[in-house]
Coordinates of C-alpha atoms in Angstrom, one line a residue:
M1 CA 33.6 -24.9 1.8
E2 CA 30.2 -24.1 3.1
E3 CA 28.3 -21.2 1.4
Y4 CA 26.4 -19.1 3.9
P5 CA 23.1 -17.5 2.7
R6 CA 22.8 -13.8 2.7
Y7 CA 20.1 -11.2 1.8
E8 CA 20.1 -7.6 0.8
L9 CA 20.5 -5.0 3.6
G10 CA 20.1 -1.2 3.5
P11 CA 22.3 1.4 5.2
S12 CA 20.1 2.8 8.0
R13 CA 17.5 2.4 10.6
P14 CA 16.2 4.5 13.6
P15 CA 18.1 4.1 16.9
S16 CA 15.0 2.7 18.4
E17 CA 15.1 -0.2 15.9
A18 CA 18.7 -1.3 16.9
H19 CA 17.5 -4.8 17.7
S20 CA 15.1 -5.2 14.9
L21 CA 15.4 -7.5 11.9
L22 CA 16.2 -5.4 8.9
L23 CA 14.3 -6.1 5.7
R24 CA 14.9 -4.0 2.5
L25 CA 11.8 -3.1 0.5
T26 CA 13.1 0.0 -1.3
R27 CA 16.6 1.3 -2.2
S28 CA 17.5 4.9 -1.3
C29 CA 15.0 7.7 -1.0
P30 CA 12.4 8.8 -3.6
W31 CA 12.8 12.5 -2.7
N32 CA 16.5 12.7 -1.7
R33 CA 16.8 16.5 -1.9
C34 CA 16.6 17.5 1.8
E35 CA 19.5 19.9 2.5
F36 CA 20.1 18.5 6.0
C37 CA 20.5 14.9 5.0
T38 CA 23.2 13.0 3.1
T39 CA 22.2 9.4 3.9
N40 CA 21.1 8.6 0.4
K41 CA 22.7 11.3 -1.7
G42 CA 24.1 10.0 -5.0
K43 CA 22.1 6.8 -4.7
K44 CA 19.4 6.0 -7.2
F45 CA 15.9 5.2 -5.8
S46 CA 14.2 1.9 -6.8
L47 CA 11.4 -0.3 -5.6
R48 CA 12.2 -3.9 -5.0
T49 CA 9.8 -6.5 -6.4
V50 CA 7.6 -8.6 -4.2
A51 CA 9.4 -11.7 -5.4
E52 CA 12.8 -10.3 -4.4
I53 CA 11.5 -9.3 -0.9
K54 CA 9.8 -12.7 -0.4
K55 CA 13.0 -14.5 -1.3
D56 CA 14.9 -12.4 1.3
I57 CA 12.3 -13.3 4.0
E58 CA 12.8 -17.0 3.1
T59 CA 16.6 -16.4 3.5
V60 CA 16.0 -15.0 6.9
K61 CA 14.1 -18.1 7.8
I62 CA 16.9 -20.3 6.6
I63 CA 19.5 -18.3 8.7
Q64 CA 17.2 -18.5 11.7
E65 CA 17.0 -22.3 11.3
K66 CA 20.8 -22.6 11.0
I67 CA 21.2 -20.6 14.3
T68 CA 18.6 -22.8 16.0
A69 CA 20.3 -26.0 14.7
L70 CA 23.6 -24.6 16.2
S71 CA 22.0 -24.3 19.6
W72 CA 21.2 -28.1 19.5
R73 CA 24.6 -29.1 18.2
T74 CA 26.5 -27.2 20.8
G75 CA 24.5 -28.6 23.8
W76 CA 22.3 -25.5 24.5
G77 CA 19.2 -27.6 23.9
G78 CA 17.5 -25.2 21.6
N79 CA 18.5 -22.1 23.5
T80 CA 18.6 -19.8 20.5
K81 CA 19.8 -16.8 22.6
E82 CA 23.2 -18.4 23.4
A83 CA 23.7 -19.6 19.8
A84 CA 22.7 -16.1 18.5
A85 CA 25.3 -14.5 20.8
R86 CA 28.0 -16.8 19.4
V87 CA 27.1 -16.2 15.8
Y88 CA 26.9 -12.4 16.4
E89 CA 30.5 -12.4 17.8
N90 CA 31.8 -14.1 14.7
P91 CA 29.3 -13.9 11.9
P92 CA 30.1 -15.3 8.4
N93 CA 28.4 -12.3 6.8
D94 CA 26.3 -9.2 7.7
S95 CA 23.0 -11.1 7.1
F96 CA 23.9 -13.6 9.9
R97 CA 24.9 -10.7 12.1
V98 CA 21.6 -8.9 11.7
V99 CA 19.5 -12.1 12.2
A100 CA 21.6 -13.2 15.2
L101 CA 21.1 -9.8 16.9
W102 CA 17.4 -10.0 16.2
L103 CA 17.1 -13.5 17.7
Y104 CA 19.2 -12.6 20.7
F105 CA 16.7 -9.9 21.6
G106 CA 13.7 -12.1 21.1
G107 CA 13.0 -12.1 17.3
R108 CA 9.9 -10.0 17.6
T109 CA 10.5 -6.7 15.8
V110 CA 11.2 -5.8 12.1
F111 CA 12.2 -2.6 10.5
L112 CA 11.5 -2.1 6.7
Q113 CA 14.3 -0.3 4.9
D114 CA 15.2 2.1 3.3
A115 CA 13.8 5.6 3.6
N116 CA 10.2 5.4 2.5
S117 CA 8.9 1.8 2.2
I118 CA 5.3 2.8 2.5
I119 CA 5.7 4.1 -1.1
L120 CA 5.2 0.5 -2.4
R121 CA 1.8 -0.1 -4.0
T122 CA -0.6 -0.9 -1.3
P123 CA -1.4 -4.4 -2.6
D124 CA 2.3 -5.2 -2.9
L125 CA 3.0 -3.9 0.6
V126 CA 0.1 -5.9 2.1
E127 CA 1.3 -9.1 0.4
V128 CA 4.8 -8.6 1.8
L129 CA 3.6 -7.9 5.3
K130 CA 1.3 -11.0 5.3
F131 CA 4.1 -13.2 4.0
L132 CA 6.5 -11.8 6.5
K133 CA 4.2 -12.6 9.5
Q134 CA 3.3 -16.1 8.1
T135 CA 7.0 -17.0 7.5
L136 CA 8.3 -15.6 10.8
P137 CA 5.4 -16.0 13.2
S138 CA 7.3 -14.7 16.3
I139 CA 7.1 -11.1 14.9
D140 CA 4.7 -8.8 16.8
R141 CA 5.9 -5.4 15.6
I142 CA 6.8 -4.1 12.1
T143 CA 7.9 -0.5 11.5
S144 CA 9.0 1.6 8.6
Y145 CA 10.1 5.1 7.7
G146 CA 7.5 7.1 5.7
S147 CA 7.4 10.6 4.3
S148 CA 4.4 12.9 5.0
K149 CA 3.8 13.4 1.3
V150 CA 3.5 9.7 0.5
T151 CA 1.6 8.9 3.6
A152 CA -0.9 11.7 2.9
H153 CA -1.3 10.4 -0.6
K154 CA -2.5 7.0 0.7
S155 CA -6.2 6.8 1.4
L156 CA -7.4 6.1 5.0
E157 CA -8.7 2.8 3.8
E158 CA -5.3 1.9 2.3
L159 CA -3.6 2.7 5.6
K160 CA -6.1 0.7 7.5
E161 CA -5.4 -2.3 5.2
I162 CA -1.7 -1.9 5.6
H163 CA -2.0 -1.7 9.4
A164 CA -4.3 -4.8 9.4
A165 CA -1.7 -6.7 7.4
G166 CA 0.9 -6.0 10.0
L167 CA 2.5 -2.5 9.9
S168 CA 2.6 -1.4 13.5
R169 CA 4.4 1.9 13.4
L170 CA 5.5 4.7 11.0
H171 CA 8.6 6.8 11.6
I172 CA 8.0 10.2 9.9
G173 CA 10.5 13.0 9.9
I174 CA 8.5 16.3 9.8
E175 CA 11.6 18.2 11.0
S176 CA 9.6 21.5 11.1
G177 CA 6.0 22.7 11.0
H178 CA 7.0 26.1 9.6
D179 CA 6.5 26.3 5.8
E180 CA 9.3 28.8 5.3
V181 CA 11.8 26.4 6.9
L182 CA 10.4 23.4 5.0
K183 CA 10.7 25.3 1.7
Y184 CA 14.2 26.6 2.6
V185 CA 15.7 23.1 3.3
L186 CA 13.8 21.4 0.4
K187 CA 11.9 19.1 2.7
G188 CA 9.4 18.3 0.0
A189 CA 6.3 18.6 2.2
T190 CA 4.2 21.4 3.7
A191 CA 2.9 21.8 7.2
E192 CA -0.6 20.9 5.9
E193 CA 0.7 17.6 4.4
H194 CA 2.4 16.8 7.7
I195 CA -0.9 17.2 9.5
R196 CA -2.9 15.2 6.9
A197 CA -0.4 12.4 6.9
G198 CA -0.1 12.2 10.7
Q199 CA -3.9 12.4 11.3
K200 CA -4.5 9.6 8.7
A201 CA -1.9 7.3 10.2
V202 CA -3.3 7.8 13.7
A203 CA -6.9 7.3 12.4
A204 CA -5.7 4.0 10.7
G205 CA -4.5 2.7 14.1
I206 CA -0.8 2.9 13.2
S207 CA 1.5 4.0 16.0
L208 CA 3.2 7.2 14.9
S209 CA 6.7 8.5 15.7
E210 CA 7.3 12.0 14.5
Y211 CA 10.9 13.4 14.3
V212 CA 11.6 17.1 14.9
M213 CA 14.9 18.9 14.2
P214 CA 15.6 21.7 16.7
G215 CA 17.9 24.4 15.1
L216 CA 16.8 23.7 11.5
G217 CA 15.2 27.2 11.2
G218 CA 18.5 28.9 12.1
R219 CA 18.5 32.2 13.9
K220 CA 16.1 33.7 11.3
W221 CA 13.2 31.4 12.0
S222 CA 13.9 29.9 15.4
Q223 CA 10.8 31.1 17.1
E224 CA 8.5 30.3 14.2
H225 CA 10.1 26.9 13.8
A226 CA 9.5 26.1 17.5
R227 CA 5.9 27.4 17.6
E228 CA 4.7 26.1 14.2
T229 CA 6.2 22.7 14.7
A230 CA 4.4 22.4 18.0
R231 CA 1.2 23.6 16.3
V232 CA 1.5 20.8 13.7
L233 CA 2.1 18.2 16.3
N234 CA -0.8 19.4 18.4
E235 CA -3.0 18.7 15.4
I236 CA -1.7 15.2 15.0
N237 CA -1.1 14.1 18.6
P238 CA 1.3 11.3 17.7
D239 CA 2.4 8.5 20.0
F240 CA 6.0 9.6 20.0
I241 CA 7.9 12.8 19.3
R242 CA 11.6 12.4 18.8
L243 CA 14.2 15.2 19.0
R244 CA 17.0 15.2 16.5
S245 CA 19.0 18.5 16.9
L246 CA 20.6 19.8 13.7
V247 CA 24.2 18.9 13.3
L248 CA 25.7 20.8 10.4
R249 CA 28.1 18.4 8.7
E250 CA 30.4 19.6 6.0
D251 CA 28.9 17.3 3.4
L252 CA 25.4 18.7 3.8
P253 CA 24.0 21.1 1.2
L254 CA 22.9 23.3 4.0
Y255 CA 26.5 23.7 5.1
G256 CA 27.3 25.8 2.0
K257 CA 24.6 28.2 3.0
Y258 CA 26.1 28.4 6.5
K259 CA 29.6 29.1 5.2
S260 CA 28.3 31.8 2.9
G261 CA 26.6 33.5 5.9
E262 CA 23.1 33.0 4.5
F263 CA 22.2 30.5 7.2
E264 CA 23.0 31.5 10.8
L265 CA 23.6 28.5 12.9
L266 CA 22.2 28.5 16.5
T267 CA 24.5 28.0 19.4
D268 CA 24.0 24.9 21.6
D269 CA 22.4 27.2 24.2
E270 CA 20.1 28.8 21.7
V271 CA 19.0 25.3 20.5
V272 CA 18.2 24.5 24.1
M273 CA 16.1 27.7 24.5
E274 CA 14.3 26.8 21.2
I275 CA 13.4 23.4 22.6
A276 CA 12.0 25.1 25.7
E277 CA 9.8 27.3 23.5
F278 CA 8.7 24.2 21.6
L279 CA 7.8 22.3 24.8
K280 CA 5.8 25.2 26.1
E281 CA 3.6 25.2 23.0
L282 CA 3.0 21.5 22.9
K283 CA -0.5 20.3 23.8
V284 CA -0.3 16.6 23.2
D285 CA -0.6 13.2 24.9
S286 CA 2.7 12.0 23.5
N287 CA 6.0 10.5 24.7
L288 CA 8.8 12.9 23.9
L289 CA 12.2 11.2 23.4
S290 CA 15.7 12.6 23.1
D291 CA 17.3 9.4 22.1
H292 CA 20.2 10.5 20.0
I293 CA 23.8 11.8 20.7
E294 CA 23.0 14.9 18.7
N295 CA 20.9 16.2 21.5
L296 CA 22.7 18.2 24.2
L297 CA 20.3 17.3 27.1
P298 CA 19.2 13.7 26.8
E299 CA 17.2 13.9 30.0
V300 CA 14.7 16.2 28.3
E301 CA 12.2 13.4 27.7
G302 CA 9.1 12.0 29.3
K303 CA 5.3 11.7 28.9
L304 CA 3.3 14.8 28.0
P305 CA 1.6 16.6 29.4
E306 CA 2.5 15.3 32.9
D307 CA 6.3 15.5 32.5
K308 CA 6.5 18.9 30.8
E309 CA 7.4 20.8 33.9
K310 CA 10.1 18.3 34.7
M311 CA 11.6 18.7 31.2
L312 CA 11.5 22.5 31.4
N313 CA 13.2 22.4 34.8
I314 CA 16.1 20.4 33.3
I315 CA 16.5 23.0 30.6
N316 CA 16.3 25.8 33.2
R317 CA 18.9 24.0 35.3
Y318 CA 21.3 23.9 32.4
L319 CA 20.7 27.5 31.3
S320 CA 21.2 28.7 34.9
L321 CA 24.7 27.3 35.0
P322 CA 27.6 29.8 34.8
P323 CA 29.0 30.1 31.2
E324 CA 32.2 28.1 32.2
E325 CA 30.1 25.3 33.6
R326 CA 28.0 25.1 30.5
L327 CA 31.2 24.9 28.4
I328 CA 32.5 22.1 30.5
Y329 CA 29.2 20.2 30.1
R330 CA 29.1 20.8 26.4
L331 CA 32.7 19.6 25.9
G332 CA 32.0 16.5 28.1
R333 CA 28.8 15.7 26.2
R334 CA 30.4 16.2 22.7
T335 CA 33.4 14.1 23.6
G336 CA 31.1 11.3 24.8
H337 CA 32.2 11.5 28.5
Y338 CA 28.9 12.9 29.7
N339 CA 25.6 11.0 29.3
G340 CA 23.5 13.8 30.8
L341 CA 23.6 16.8 33.0
S342 CA 23.9 14.7 36.1
D343 CA 27.4 13.7 35.0
L344 CA 28.6 17.3 35.3
H345 CA 29.8 16.8 38.9
H346 CA 31.0 13.2 38.4
P347 CA 34.6 13.6 39.9
V348 CA 36.4 11.3 37.5
K349 CA 34.6 12.5 34.3
R350 CA 34.9 16.1 35.3
S351 CA 38.6 15.8 36.0
R352 CA 39.1 14.5 32.5
I353 CA 37.1 17.3 30.9
E354 CA 38.8 20.0 32.9
K355 CA 42.3 18.7 31.9
L356 CA 41.1 18.5 28.3
L357 CA 39.9 22.1 28.4
Q358 CA 43.2 23.3 30.0
H359 CA 45.1 21.5 27.2
I360 CA 43.0 23.2 24.5
E361 CA 43.3 26.6 26.1
G362 CA 47.1 26.0 26.7
R363 CA 47.5 25.5 23.0
S364 CA 45.4 28.6 22.2
E365 CA 42.9 26.5 20.2
D366 CA 39.3 27.5 19.7
V367 CA 37.2 25.3 21.9
E368 CA 34.0 26.2 19.9
E369 CA 35.6 25.0 16.7
I370 CA 36.7 21.8 18.4
I371 CA 33.1 21.2 19.7
F372 CA 31.8 21.9 16.2
N373 CA 34.2 19.4 14.7
L374 CA 33.4 16.7 17.3
K375 CA 29.8 16.8 16.2
Q376 CA 30.9 16.1 12.7
G377 CA 31.7 12.6 13.8
Y378 CA 28.2 11.7 15.0
L379 CA 26.4 8.9 13.2
V380 CA 23.0 9.8 11.7

């Protein structure tokens, strides 16, 4: 019986890296205390050795060669895409599935797992990046998560060296630019550290994607959260700003503060208003993206500053709807029927949501509780 090679994979990656090769450099998160995140809770952080990582890269190469060989054996004449599609549909293990998907979409991008791979010693990270590009020469983009604290701790010269070795982009979750919010949710970084890290990454030539969490300040700090987060981003001017609205799952430490009444959760409409305030304060040349199901209005995205008015108009269009229309839209969005505000008047989709709402009301169930519970099922 043939033994199929496999290599170590981590649990997560950004949605924008869905088609990237996954390569694990670290396990879990070195901070792992944020009260809005459970991705790595209960998992011990560790650095993988350069030797371990290089062995995994060599394993990826072997899997790639096996898929290429399959394309010749099956008469596709080296058409790796067709062979990758067949392997992806019935992979012998997860490693083959990841490599097949990567090859199907061109074999050009890599995401370094887990939560903070830039924490590796700079000489080690540089060695890994160079070996990765030498072994898999089709790669033209390598990205990683990184925390503001760790990134700020690296010197500009180190970041330039890391970029020159192949790191193209950093995904950094600032979540908020308001120090009170950052302290309250145990983010482990200050607004000043966010600014220093972001400015260093940009100066080093690394493409920067900053993540913001609307709603994280609750009702108490909503305005400060919006304005201070915009202020921090104005100082950085990253390439990308990504919205990740707070979804308060029951397994989050922050959920306990919500249940006790200490943390007041914003309504969907209040989060939308907070995003409008945030947008108004932004003075950047960035691409704003709303690329996650957690966001109520996915159309609120575009290039700043030129698309700011368009994004604010979408928000105003939603907030101008009668309450019953906003409820229908929210239920449609949270059940996955609506992909955006334009679906509100789609006859088939609307009919389904109206029937669902009638069913809920007919059973005297709390529609707000149902919407809250629907959000519990979102993947982070």
